PDB file of C-alpha atoms and ligand atoms in Angstrom:
ATOM      1  CA  MET A  19      14.034 -34.682 -19.178  1.00 94.00           C
ATOM      2  CA  GLU A  20      10.331 -34.123 -18.618  1.00 97.00           C
ATOM      3  CA  ILE A  21       8.956 -32.089 -15.730  1.00 98.00           C
ATOM      4  CA  ILE A  22       5.495 -31.777 -14.194  1.00 98.00           C
ATOM      5  CA  ILE A  23       5.224 -29.072 -11.539  1.00 98.00           C
ATOM      6  CA  LEU A  24       2.657 -29.168  -8.715  1.00 98.00           C
ATOM      7  CA  LEU A  25       1.902 -25.601  -7.697  1.00 98.00           C
ATOM      8  CA  GLY A  26      -0.332 -24.689  -4.774  1.00 98.00           C
ATOM      9  CA  ALA A  27      -0.542 -23.008  -1.385  1.00 98.00           C
ATOM     10  CA  PRO A  28       0.579 -24.764   1.805  1.00 98.00           C
ATOM     11  CA  GLY A  29      -1.983 -27.498   2.470  1.00 97.00           C
ATOM     12  CA  ALA A  30      -3.249 -27.599  -1.132  1.00 98.00           C
ATOM     13  CA  GLY A  31      -2.505 -31.327  -1.179  1.00 97.00           C
ATOM     14  CA  LYS A  32       0.634 -31.350  -3.341  1.00 98.00           C
ATOM     15  CA  GLY A  33       2.449 -34.001  -1.292  1.00 96.00           C
ATOM     16  CA  THR A  34      -0.654 -36.154  -0.868  1.00 96.00           C
ATOM     17  CA  ALA A  35      -1.414 -36.166  -4.593  1.00 97.00           C
ATOM     18  CA  ALA A  36       2.260 -36.600  -5.533  1.00 97.00           C
ATOM     19  CA  VAL A  37       2.557 -39.916  -3.686  1.00 95.00           C
ATOM     20  CA  ARG A  38      -0.389 -41.251  -5.724  1.00 95.00           C
ATOM     21  CA  LEU A  39       0.790 -39.747  -9.040  1.00 97.00           C
ATOM     22  CA  VAL A  40       4.191 -41.448  -8.882  1.00 96.00           C
ATOM     23  CA  THR A  41       2.744 -44.830  -9.843  1.00 93.00           C
ATOM     24  CA  ARG A  42       0.051 -43.423 -12.156  1.00 94.00           C
ATOM     25  CA  LEU A  43       2.513 -41.379 -14.214  1.00 96.00           C
ATOM     26  CA  GLY A  44       5.808 -43.228 -13.785  1.00 95.00           C
ATOM     27  CA  VAL A  45       7.569 -40.134 -12.464  1.00 97.00           C
ATOM     28  CA  LYS A  46      10.059 -39.499  -9.679  1.00 96.00           C
ATOM     29  CA  HIS A  47       8.634 -37.351  -6.867  1.00 96.00           C
ATOM     30  CA  VAL A  48      10.904 -34.497  -5.786  1.00 97.00           C
ATOM     31  CA  SER A  49       9.628 -32.595  -2.733  1.00 97.00           C
ATOM     32  CA  SER A  50      11.764 -29.565  -1.892  1.00 97.00           C
ATOM     33  CA  GLY A  51      10.239 -29.460   1.597  1.00 96.00           C
ATOM     34  CA  ASP A  52      11.116 -33.130   2.279  1.00 94.00           C
ATOM     35  CA  LEU A  53      14.667 -32.596   0.969  1.00 96.00           C
ATOM     36  CA  LEU A  54      15.113 -29.595   3.258  1.00 96.00           C
ATOM     37  CA  ARG A  55      13.596 -31.351   6.303  1.00 94.00           C
ATOM     38  CA  GLN A  56      15.972 -34.277   5.697  1.00 94.00           C
ATOM     39  CA  ALA A  57      18.932 -31.863   5.515  1.00 96.00           C
ATOM     40  CA  VAL A  58      17.838 -30.258   8.808  1.00 95.00           C
ATOM     41  CA  LYS A  59      17.491 -33.697  10.453  1.00 94.00           C
ATOM     42  CA  GLN A  60      20.944 -34.748   9.236  1.00 95.00           C
ATOM     43  CA  GLY A  61      22.494 -31.441  10.371  1.00 97.00           C
ATOM     44  CA  THR A  62      24.138 -30.745   7.000  1.00 96.00           C
ATOM     45  CA  ALA A  63      25.406 -27.239   6.145  1.00 96.00           C
ATOM     46  CA  ALA A  64      22.351 -26.696   3.923  1.00 96.00           C
ATOM     47  CA  GLY A  65      20.081 -27.903   6.733  1.00 97.00           C
ATOM     48  CA  LYS A  66      21.655 -25.519   9.245  1.00 97.00           C
ATOM     49  CA  GLU A  67      21.206 -22.620   6.831  1.00 97.00           C
ATOM     50  CA  ALA A  68      17.583 -23.565   6.051  1.00 97.00           C
ATOM     51  CA  GLU A  69      16.289 -24.333   9.560  1.00 97.00           C
ATOM     52  CA  GLY A  70      15.520 -20.786  10.771  1.00 96.00           C
ATOM     53  CA  PHE A  71      13.697 -19.812   7.569  1.00 97.00           C
ATOM     54  CA  MET A  72      11.560 -22.953   7.736  1.00 97.00           C
ATOM     55  CA  LYS A  73      10.654 -22.436  11.411  1.00 95.00           C
ATOM     56  CA  ARG A  74       9.440 -18.923  10.614  1.00 95.00           C
ATOM     57  CA  GLY A  75       7.513 -20.097   7.541  1.00 96.00           C
ATOM     58  CA  GLU A  76       9.705 -18.062   5.202  1.00 98.00           C
ATOM     59  CA  LEU A  77      11.263 -19.300   1.984  1.00 98.00           C
ATOM     60  CA  VAL A  78      14.884 -20.431   2.179  1.00 98.00           C
ATOM     61  CA  PRO A  79      17.242 -18.470  -0.124  1.00 98.00           C
ATOM     62  CA  ASP A  80      16.803 -19.215  -3.849  1.00 98.00           C
ATOM     63  CA  ALA A  81      20.498 -20.105  -4.224  1.00 97.00           C
ATOM     64  CA  LEU A  82      20.324 -22.731  -1.462  1.00 97.00           C
ATOM     65  CA  ILE A  83      17.298 -24.684  -2.740  1.00 97.00           C
ATOM     66  CA  GLY A  84      18.237 -23.991  -6.374  1.00 96.00           C
ATOM     67  CA  ARG A  85      21.587 -25.739  -5.924  1.00 94.00           C
ATOM     68  CA  ILE A  86      19.987 -28.804  -4.307  1.00 95.00           C
ATOM     69  CA  ILE A  87      17.371 -29.174  -7.059  1.00 96.00           C
ATOM     70  CA  ALA A  88      19.731 -28.424  -9.962  1.00 92.00           C
ATOM     71  CA  ASP A  89      22.228 -31.077  -8.758  1.00 91.00           C
ATOM     72  CA  LEU A  90      19.464 -33.636  -8.323  1.00 93.00           C
ATOM     73  CA  LEU A  91      17.936 -32.999 -11.776  1.00 92.00           C
ATOM     74  CA  ALA A  92      21.297 -32.989 -13.549  1.00 86.00           C
ATOM     75  CA  ALA A  93      22.213 -36.333 -11.926  1.00 88.00           C
ATOM     76  CA  GLY A  94      19.019 -37.979 -13.251  1.00 87.00           C
ATOM     77  CA  GLY A  95      20.019 -37.755 -16.911  1.00 82.00           C
ATOM     78  CA  ARG A  96      18.116 -36.768 -20.043  1.00 84.00           C
ATOM     79  CA  ASP A  97      15.439 -39.486 -19.936  1.00 89.00           C
ATOM     80  CA  ALA A  98      14.284 -38.804 -16.381  1.00 94.00           C
ATOM     81  CA  LYS A  99      10.698 -37.738 -15.610  1.00 96.00           C
ATOM     82  CA  TYR A 100      10.130 -35.657 -12.491  1.00 97.00           C
ATOM     83  CA  LEU A 101       7.140 -34.475 -10.499  1.00 98.00           C
ATOM     84  CA  LEU A 102       8.263 -31.338  -8.667  1.00 98.00           C
ATOM     85  CA  ASP A 103       6.366 -30.584  -5.434  1.00 98.00           C
ATOM     86  CA  GLY A 104       7.240 -27.271  -3.766  1.00 98.00           C
ATOM     87  CA  PHE A 105       9.706 -26.084  -6.408  1.00 98.00           C
ATOM     88  CA  PRO A 106       9.816 -23.545  -7.995  1.00 98.00           C
ATOM     89  CA  ARG A 107       8.349 -21.056  -5.519  1.00 98.00           C
ATOM     90  CA  THR A 108       9.717 -17.763  -6.840  1.00 98.00           C
ATOM     91  CA  VAL A 109      10.238 -16.338 -10.317  1.00 98.00           C
ATOM     92  CA  ALA A 110      14.030 -16.606  -9.775  1.00 98.00           C
ATOM     93  CA  GLN A 111      13.624 -20.353  -9.076  1.00 98.00           C
ATOM     94  CA  ALA A 112      11.405 -20.768 -12.158  1.00 98.00           C
ATOM     95  CA  GLU A 113      14.075 -19.080 -14.301  1.00 97.00           C
ATOM     96  CA  MET A 114      16.720 -21.371 -12.852  1.00 96.00           C
ATOM     97  CA  LEU A 115      14.584 -24.437 -13.581  1.00 97.00           C
ATOM     98  CA  GLU A 116      14.025 -23.261 -17.150  1.00 96.00           C
ATOM     99  CA  ARG A 117      17.819 -22.990 -17.617  1.00 95.00           C
ATOM    100  CA  VAL A 118      18.445 -26.524 -16.281  1.00 93.00           C
ATOM    101  CA  VAL A 119      15.649 -28.037 -18.387  1.00 94.00           C
ATOM    102  CA  THR A 120      16.918 -26.279 -21.530  1.00 93.00           C
ATOM    103  CA  GLU A 121      20.508 -27.442 -20.876  1.00 90.00           C
ATOM    104  CA  GLN A 122      19.245 -31.030 -20.615  1.00 88.00           C
ATOM    105  CA  GLY A 123      17.198 -30.723 -23.826  1.00 90.00           C
ATOM    106  CA  GLY A 124      14.043 -31.344 -21.793  1.00 94.00           C
ATOM    107  CA  ARG A 125      10.649 -29.718 -21.394  1.00 96.00           C
ATOM    108  CA  ILE A 126       8.099 -28.699 -18.800  1.00 97.00           C
ATOM    109  CA  ARG A 127       5.086 -30.825 -19.688  1.00 97.00           C
ATOM    110  CA  ALA A 128       2.659 -29.048 -17.350  1.00 98.00           C
ATOM    111  CA  THR A 129       2.368 -26.825 -14.305  1.00 98.00           C
ATOM    112  CA  VAL A 130      -0.634 -27.945 -12.264  1.00 98.00           C
ATOM    113  CA  MET A 131      -2.107 -25.238 -10.033  1.00 98.00           C
ATOM    114  CA  MET A 132      -4.152 -26.872  -7.256  1.00 98.00           C
ATOM    115  CA  ASP A 133      -6.872 -24.386  -6.221  1.00 98.00           C
ATOM    116  CA  VAL A 134      -8.118 -24.646  -2.620  1.00 98.00           C
ATOM    117  CA  ASP A 135      -9.893 -21.981  -0.488  1.00 97.00           C
ATOM    118  CA  GLU A 136      -7.929 -20.523   2.401  1.00 97.00           C
ATOM    119  CA  ALA A 137     -10.319 -21.755   5.147  1.00 97.00           C
ATOM    120  CA  ILE A 138      -9.856 -25.328   3.891  1.00 97.00           C
ATOM    121  CA  LEU A 139      -6.061 -24.904   3.730  1.00 98.00           C
ATOM    122  CA  ILE A 140      -6.008 -23.799   7.384  1.00 97.00           C
ATOM    123  CA  ASP A 141      -8.188 -26.739   8.465  1.00 97.00           C
ATOM    124  CA  ARG A 142      -6.011 -29.205   6.549  1.00 97.00           C
ATOM    125  CA  LEU A 143      -2.770 -27.914   8.064  1.00 97.00           C
ATOM    126  CA  ALA A 144      -4.225 -27.873  11.598  1.00 97.00           C
ATOM    127  CA  GLY A 145      -5.249 -31.529  11.235  1.00 97.00           C
ATOM    128  CA  ARG A 146      -2.191 -32.805   9.380  1.00 97.00           C
ATOM    129  CA  ARG A 147      -0.059 -35.475  11.050  1.00 97.00           C
ATOM    130  CA  VAL A 148       3.174 -36.791   9.569  1.00 96.00           C
ATOM    131  CA  CYS A 149       5.433 -39.748  10.140  1.00 96.00           C
ATOM    132  CA  PRO A 150       8.890 -38.593  11.311  1.00 92.00           C
ATOM    133  CA  THR A 151      10.436 -41.830   9.991  1.00 92.00           C
ATOM    134  CA  CYS A 152       8.998 -42.363   6.495  1.00 91.00           C
ATOM    135  CA  ALA A 153       7.376 -38.911   5.888  1.00 89.00           C
ATOM    136  CA  ALA A 154       3.920 -40.413   5.138  1.00 93.00           C
ATOM    137  CA  GLY A 155       1.179 -37.809   5.565  1.00 94.00           C
ATOM    138  CA  TYR A 156      -2.246 -38.093   7.232  1.00 96.00           C
ATOM    139  CA  HIS A 157      -5.129 -35.910   8.392  1.00 96.00           C
ATOM    140  CA  VAL A 158      -6.953 -36.553  11.654  1.00 96.00           C
ATOM    141  CA  ARG A 159     -10.346 -36.430   9.879  1.00 94.00           C
ATOM    142  CA  ASN A 160      -9.853 -36.519   6.090  1.00 91.00           C
ATOM    143  CA  LEU A 161      -7.150 -39.172   5.891  1.00 94.00           C
ATOM    144  CA  PRO A 162      -6.783 -40.889   9.280  1.00 96.00           C
ATOM    145  CA  PRO A 163      -4.342 -43.731   9.900  1.00 97.00           C
ATOM    146  CA  LYS A 164      -5.825 -47.156  10.711  1.00 97.00           C
ATOM    147  CA  VAL A 165      -4.690 -46.823  14.344  1.00 97.00           C
ATOM    148  CA  THR A 166      -4.983 -43.295  15.789  1.00 96.00           C
ATOM    149  CA  GLY A 167      -1.588 -41.571  15.981  1.00 97.00           C
ATOM    150  CA  VAL A 168       0.370 -44.435  14.368  1.00 98.00           C
ATOM    151  CA  CYS A 169       1.856 -44.581  10.841  1.00 98.00           C
ATOM    152  CA  ASP A 170       0.210 -47.291   8.692  1.00 97.00           C
ATOM    153  CA  ALA A 171       3.414 -47.809   6.708  1.00 96.00           C
ATOM    154  CA  CYS A 172       6.053 -48.168   9.436  1.00 96.00           C
ATOM    155  CA  GLY A 173       4.324 -48.095  12.848  1.00 97.00           C
ATOM    156  CA  THR A 174       6.050 -44.911  14.094  1.00 97.00           C
ATOM    157  CA  ALA A 175       4.120 -42.438  16.300  1.00 98.00           C
ATOM    158  CA  LEU A 176       2.811 -39.569  14.158  1.00 98.00           C
ATOM    159  CA  VAL A 177       3.713 -35.936  14.927  1.00 97.00           C
ATOM    160  CA  GLN A 178       2.633 -32.437  13.893  1.00 97.00           C
ATOM    161  CA  ARG A 179       5.046 -30.549  11.670  1.00 95.00           C
ATOM    162  CA  PRO A 180       6.662 -27.710  13.647  1.00 93.00           C
ATOM    163  CA  ASP A 181       5.595 -25.190  10.964  1.00 96.00           C
ATOM    164  CA  ASP A 182       1.916 -26.254  11.155  1.00 97.00           C
ATOM    165  CA  ASN A 183       1.210 -24.049  14.214  1.00 95.00           C
ATOM    166  CA  PRO A 184      -1.428 -21.331  13.510  1.00 95.00           C
ATOM    167  CA  GLU A 185       1.006 -18.369  13.540  1.00 95.00           C
ATOM    168  CA  THR A 186       3.494 -19.946  11.132  1.00 96.00           C
ATOM    169  CA  VAL A 187       0.660 -21.147   8.883  1.00 97.00           C
ATOM    170  CA  GLN A 188      -0.562 -17.518   8.527  1.00 97.00           C
ATOM    171  CA  ASN A 189       2.956 -16.483   7.548  1.00 97.00           C
ATOM    172  CA  ARG A 190       3.329 -19.345   5.049  1.00 98.00           C
ATOM    173  CA  LEU A 191       0.033 -18.380   3.386  1.00 98.00           C
ATOM    174  CA  ALA A 192       1.117 -14.722   3.157  1.00 98.00           C
ATOM    175  CA  VAL A 193       4.490 -15.778   1.708  1.00 98.00           C
ATOM    176  CA  PHE A 194       2.698 -17.944  -0.866  1.00 98.00           C
ATOM    177  CA  ASN A 195       0.423 -15.080  -1.958  1.00 98.00           C
ATOM    178  CA  LYS A 196       3.330 -12.651  -2.256  1.00 98.00           C
ATOM    179  CA  GLN A 197       6.187 -14.753  -3.622  1.00 98.00           C
ATOM    180  CA  THR A 198       4.729 -17.879  -5.248  1.00 98.00           C
ATOM    181  CA  ALA A 199       1.323 -16.837  -6.637  1.00 98.00           C
ATOM    182  CA  PRO A 200       3.030 -14.702  -9.362  1.00 98.00           C
ATOM    183  CA  LEU A 201       4.156 -18.025 -10.901  1.00 98.00           C
ATOM    184  CA  ILE A 202       0.554 -18.690 -11.973  1.00 98.00           C
ATOM    185  CA  ALA A 203       0.759 -15.848 -14.520  1.00 98.00           C
ATOM    186  CA  TRP A 204       4.389 -16.732 -15.305  1.00 97.00           C
ATOM    187  CA  TYR A 205       3.490 -20.292 -16.373  1.00 98.00           C
ATOM    188  CA  GLN A 206       0.249 -19.143 -18.009  1.00 98.00           C
ATOM    189  CA  ALA A 207       2.381 -16.951 -20.271  1.00 98.00           C
ATOM    190  CA  ARG A 208       4.489 -20.030 -21.146  1.00 96.00           C
ATOM    191  CA  GLN A 209       1.300 -21.995 -21.896  1.00 96.00           C
ATOM    192  CA  THR A 210       2.061 -24.843 -19.509  1.00 97.00           C
ATOM    193  CA  LEU A 211      -0.466 -23.948 -16.779  1.00 98.00           C
ATOM    194  CA  VAL A 212      -3.491 -26.120 -16.001  1.00 98.00           C
ATOM    195  CA  ARG A 213      -5.778 -25.385 -13.040  1.00 98.00           C
ATOM    196  CA  VAL A 214      -7.359 -28.130 -10.961  1.00 98.00           C
ATOM    197  CA  GLU A 215      -9.998 -27.864  -8.232  1.00 97.00           C
ATOM    198  CA  GLY A 216      -8.157 -29.283  -5.217  1.00 97.00           C
ATOM    199  CA  ALA A 217     -10.894 -29.378  -2.583  1.00 96.00           C
ATOM    200  CA  ALA A 218     -13.986 -31.136  -3.935  1.00 93.00           C
ATOM    201  CA  GLY A 219     -14.221 -34.884  -3.435  1.00 92.00           C
ATOM    202  CA  SER A 220     -11.717 -37.330  -2.005  1.00 94.00           C
ATOM    203  CA  VAL A 221      -7.945 -37.454  -2.326  1.00 94.00           C
ATOM    204  CA  ASP A 222      -8.383 -40.005  -5.130  1.00 95.00           C
ATOM    205  CA  ASP A 223     -10.852 -37.684  -6.919  1.00 97.00           C
ATOM    206  CA  VAL A 224      -8.304 -34.853  -6.851  1.00 97.00           C
ATOM    207  CA  THR A 225      -5.562 -37.168  -8.110  1.00 97.00           C
ATOM    208  CA  GLU A 226      -7.800 -38.325 -10.969  1.00 97.00           C
ATOM    209  CA  ARG A 227      -8.612 -34.701 -11.863  1.00 98.00           C
ATOM    210  CA  ILE A 228      -4.887 -33.941 -12.127  1.00 98.00           C
ATOM    211  CA  VAL A 229      -4.243 -36.955 -14.382  1.00 98.00           C
ATOM    212  CA  ARG A 230      -7.108 -35.923 -16.684  1.00 98.00           C
ATOM    213  CA  ALA A 231      -5.948 -32.289 -16.829  1.00 97.00           C
ATOM    214  CA  LEU A 232      -2.462 -33.200 -18.061  1.00 98.00           C
ATOM    215  CA  PRO A 233      -1.713 -32.533 -21.745  1.00 96.00           C
TER     216      PRO A 233
HETATM  217  P1  AP5 B   1       6.841 -27.650   2.041  1.00 82.28           P
HETATM  218  O1  AP5 B   1       7.105 -28.887   2.777  1.00 82.28           O
HETATM  219  O2  AP5 B   1       6.913 -27.644   0.563  1.00 82.28           O
HETATM  220  O3  AP5 B   1       5.441 -27.103   2.543  1.00 82.28           O
HETATM  221  P2  AP5 B   1       4.250 -26.346   1.789  1.00 82.28           P
HETATM  222  O4  AP5 B   1       4.385 -25.895   0.409  1.00 82.28           O
HETATM  223  O5  AP5 B   1       3.900 -25.306   2.763  1.00 82.28           O
HETATM  224  O6  AP5 B   1       3.269 -27.447   1.529  1.00 82.28           O
HETATM  225  P3  AP5 B   1       2.733 -28.460   2.540  1.00 82.28           P
HETATM  226  O7  AP5 B   1       3.647 -29.624   2.623  1.00 82.28           O
HETATM  227  O8  AP5 B   1       2.390 -27.780   3.837  1.00 82.28           O
HETATM  228  O9  AP5 B   1       1.329 -28.809   1.869  1.00 82.28           O
HETATM  229  P4  AP5 B   1       0.943 -29.796   0.706  1.00 82.28           P
HETATM  230  O10 AP5 B   1       0.361 -28.987  -0.415  1.00 82.28           O
HETATM  231  O11 AP5 B   1       2.013 -30.775   0.353  1.00 82.28           O
HETATM  232  O12 AP5 B   1      -0.261 -30.505   1.443  1.00 82.28           O
HETATM  233  P5  AP5 B   1      -0.409 -32.024   1.947  1.00 82.28           P
HETATM  234  O13 AP5 B   1      -0.476 -32.929   0.781  1.00 82.28           O
HETATM  235  O14 AP5 B   1       0.559 -32.327   3.033  1.00 82.28           O
HETATM  236  O15 AP5 B   1       7.819 -26.496   2.532  1.00 82.28           O
HETATM  237  C1  AP5 B   1       8.105 -26.300   3.900  1.00 82.28           C
HETATM  238  C2  AP5 B   1       9.110 -25.162   4.042  1.00 82.28           C
HETATM  239  O16 AP5 B   1      10.344 -25.488   3.346  1.00 82.28           O
HETATM  240  C3  AP5 B   1       8.694 -23.816   3.423  1.00 82.28           C
HETATM  241  O17 AP5 B   1       7.912 -23.049   4.302  1.00 82.28           O
HETATM  242  C4  AP5 B   1      10.067 -23.172   3.152  1.00 82.28           C
HETATM  243  O18 AP5 B   1      10.644 -22.663   4.332  1.00 82.28           O
HETATM  244  C5  AP5 B   1      10.905 -24.353   2.701  1.00 82.28           C
HETATM  245  N1  AP5 B   1      10.869 -24.572   1.241  1.00 82.28           N
HETATM  246  C6  AP5 B   1      10.385 -25.665   0.591  1.00 82.28           C
HETATM  247  N2  AP5 B   1      10.524 -25.517  -0.738  1.00 82.28           N
HETATM  248  C7  AP5 B   1      11.095 -24.307  -0.944  1.00 82.28           C
HETATM  249  C8  AP5 B   1      11.475 -23.575  -2.113  1.00 82.28           C
HETATM  250  N3  AP5 B   1      11.287 -24.081  -3.345  1.00 82.28           N
HETATM  251  N4  AP5 B   1      12.020 -22.347  -1.947  1.00 82.28           N
HETATM  252  C9  AP5 B   1      12.228 -21.832  -0.706  1.00 82.28           C
HETATM  253  N5  AP5 B   1      11.887 -22.468   0.433  1.00 82.28           N
HETATM  254  C10 AP5 B   1      11.318 -23.708   0.320  1.00 82.28           C
HETATM  255  O19 AP5 B   1      -1.885 -31.931   2.573  1.00 82.28           O
HETATM  256  C11 AP5 B   1      -2.146 -31.161   3.717  1.00 82.28           C
HETATM  257  C12 AP5 B   1      -3.193 -31.884   4.586  1.00 82.28           C
HETATM  258  O20 AP5 B   1      -4.411 -31.977   3.877  1.00 82.28           O
HETATM  259  C13 AP5 B   1      -2.812 -33.332   4.943  1.00 82.28           C
HETATM  260  O21 AP5 B   1      -3.209 -33.567   6.263  1.00 82.28           O
HETATM  261  C14 AP5 B   1      -3.618 -34.202   3.948  1.00 82.28           C
HETATM  262  O22 AP5 B   1      -3.973 -35.438   4.515  1.00 82.28           O
HETATM  263  C15 AP5 B   1      -4.847 -33.332   3.712  1.00 82.28           C
HETATM  264  N6  AP5 B   1      -5.335 -33.461   2.331  1.00 82.28           N
HETATM  265  C16 AP5 B   1      -4.563 -33.409   1.208  1.00 82.28           C
HETATM  266  N7  AP5 B   1      -5.324 -33.536   0.109  1.00 82.28           N
HETATM  267  C17 AP5 B   1      -6.609 -33.642   0.549  1.00 82.28           C
HETATM  268  C18 AP5 B   1      -7.863 -33.798  -0.107  1.00 82.28           C
HETATM  269  N8  AP5 B   1      -7.957 -33.871  -1.443  1.00 82.28           N
HETATM  270  N9  AP5 B   1      -8.978 -33.879   0.663  1.00 82.28           N
HETATM  271  C19 AP5 B   1      -8.906 -33.811   2.006  1.00 82.28           C
HETATM  272  N10 AP5 B   1      -7.742 -33.673   2.685  1.00 82.28           N
HETATM  273  C20 AP5 B   1      -6.610 -33.587   1.973  1.00 82.28           C
END
């Protein structure tokens, strides 16, 4: 098993880059946020437990998301290659991931920290639109759909994510700085961290920078 982790604040562009990296790197994209939103939509037990945390912009409990990710990784087998987007987000989750990877005889190839200034993060989240059917992501200015308000891929009307309102965004950024930013030093100590400028240039420029930064 080989893992690449995309680390970055809300709005850093993890999901946007991940979609493009899947074909470039031949990896399977695993977005913890998408998995949780799907569970909420389907009304599963995990979804019911997660919903309140997500609405408030807080992290769901480590045990809840840890179980979902561990089951998914274990099911993929030893030869699988994953691009993790949104997981891990706490040191406890990183320790859990390390255990699963070790059990599978795998390795963490790289942890890519996408650096973006806070003012840009806020602008990106305010302008983000998503497809409720196929989860494709857009931005009203940076990455607009061909027809305003309509998903290019499946024709569904685009919506704003409920946690992209200004108050919840402030909370998500604070949660990132407190609970997730310590992972930068954690992965630096394990010598898997690479840092990538996530704001300059186009989406394709950022994707290219990530590919080039990988060991
Ligand atoms: P999650 O869905 O993971 O949200 P997030 O980390 O807050 O990240 P986002 O999806 O908001 O941002 P992104 O970096 O993917 O940016 P995007 O590519 O969309 O998590 C949601 C919630 O689930 C959490 O709050 C928590 O409750 C829970 N959760 C998830 N994982 C968890 C875990 N492991 N533990 C506990 N709880 C967990 O881009 C943003 C916008 O910018 C888009 O509009 C895009 O078009 C635009 N854009 C992107 N890149 C560029 C670029 N290069 N140039 C210009 N515009 C760009």
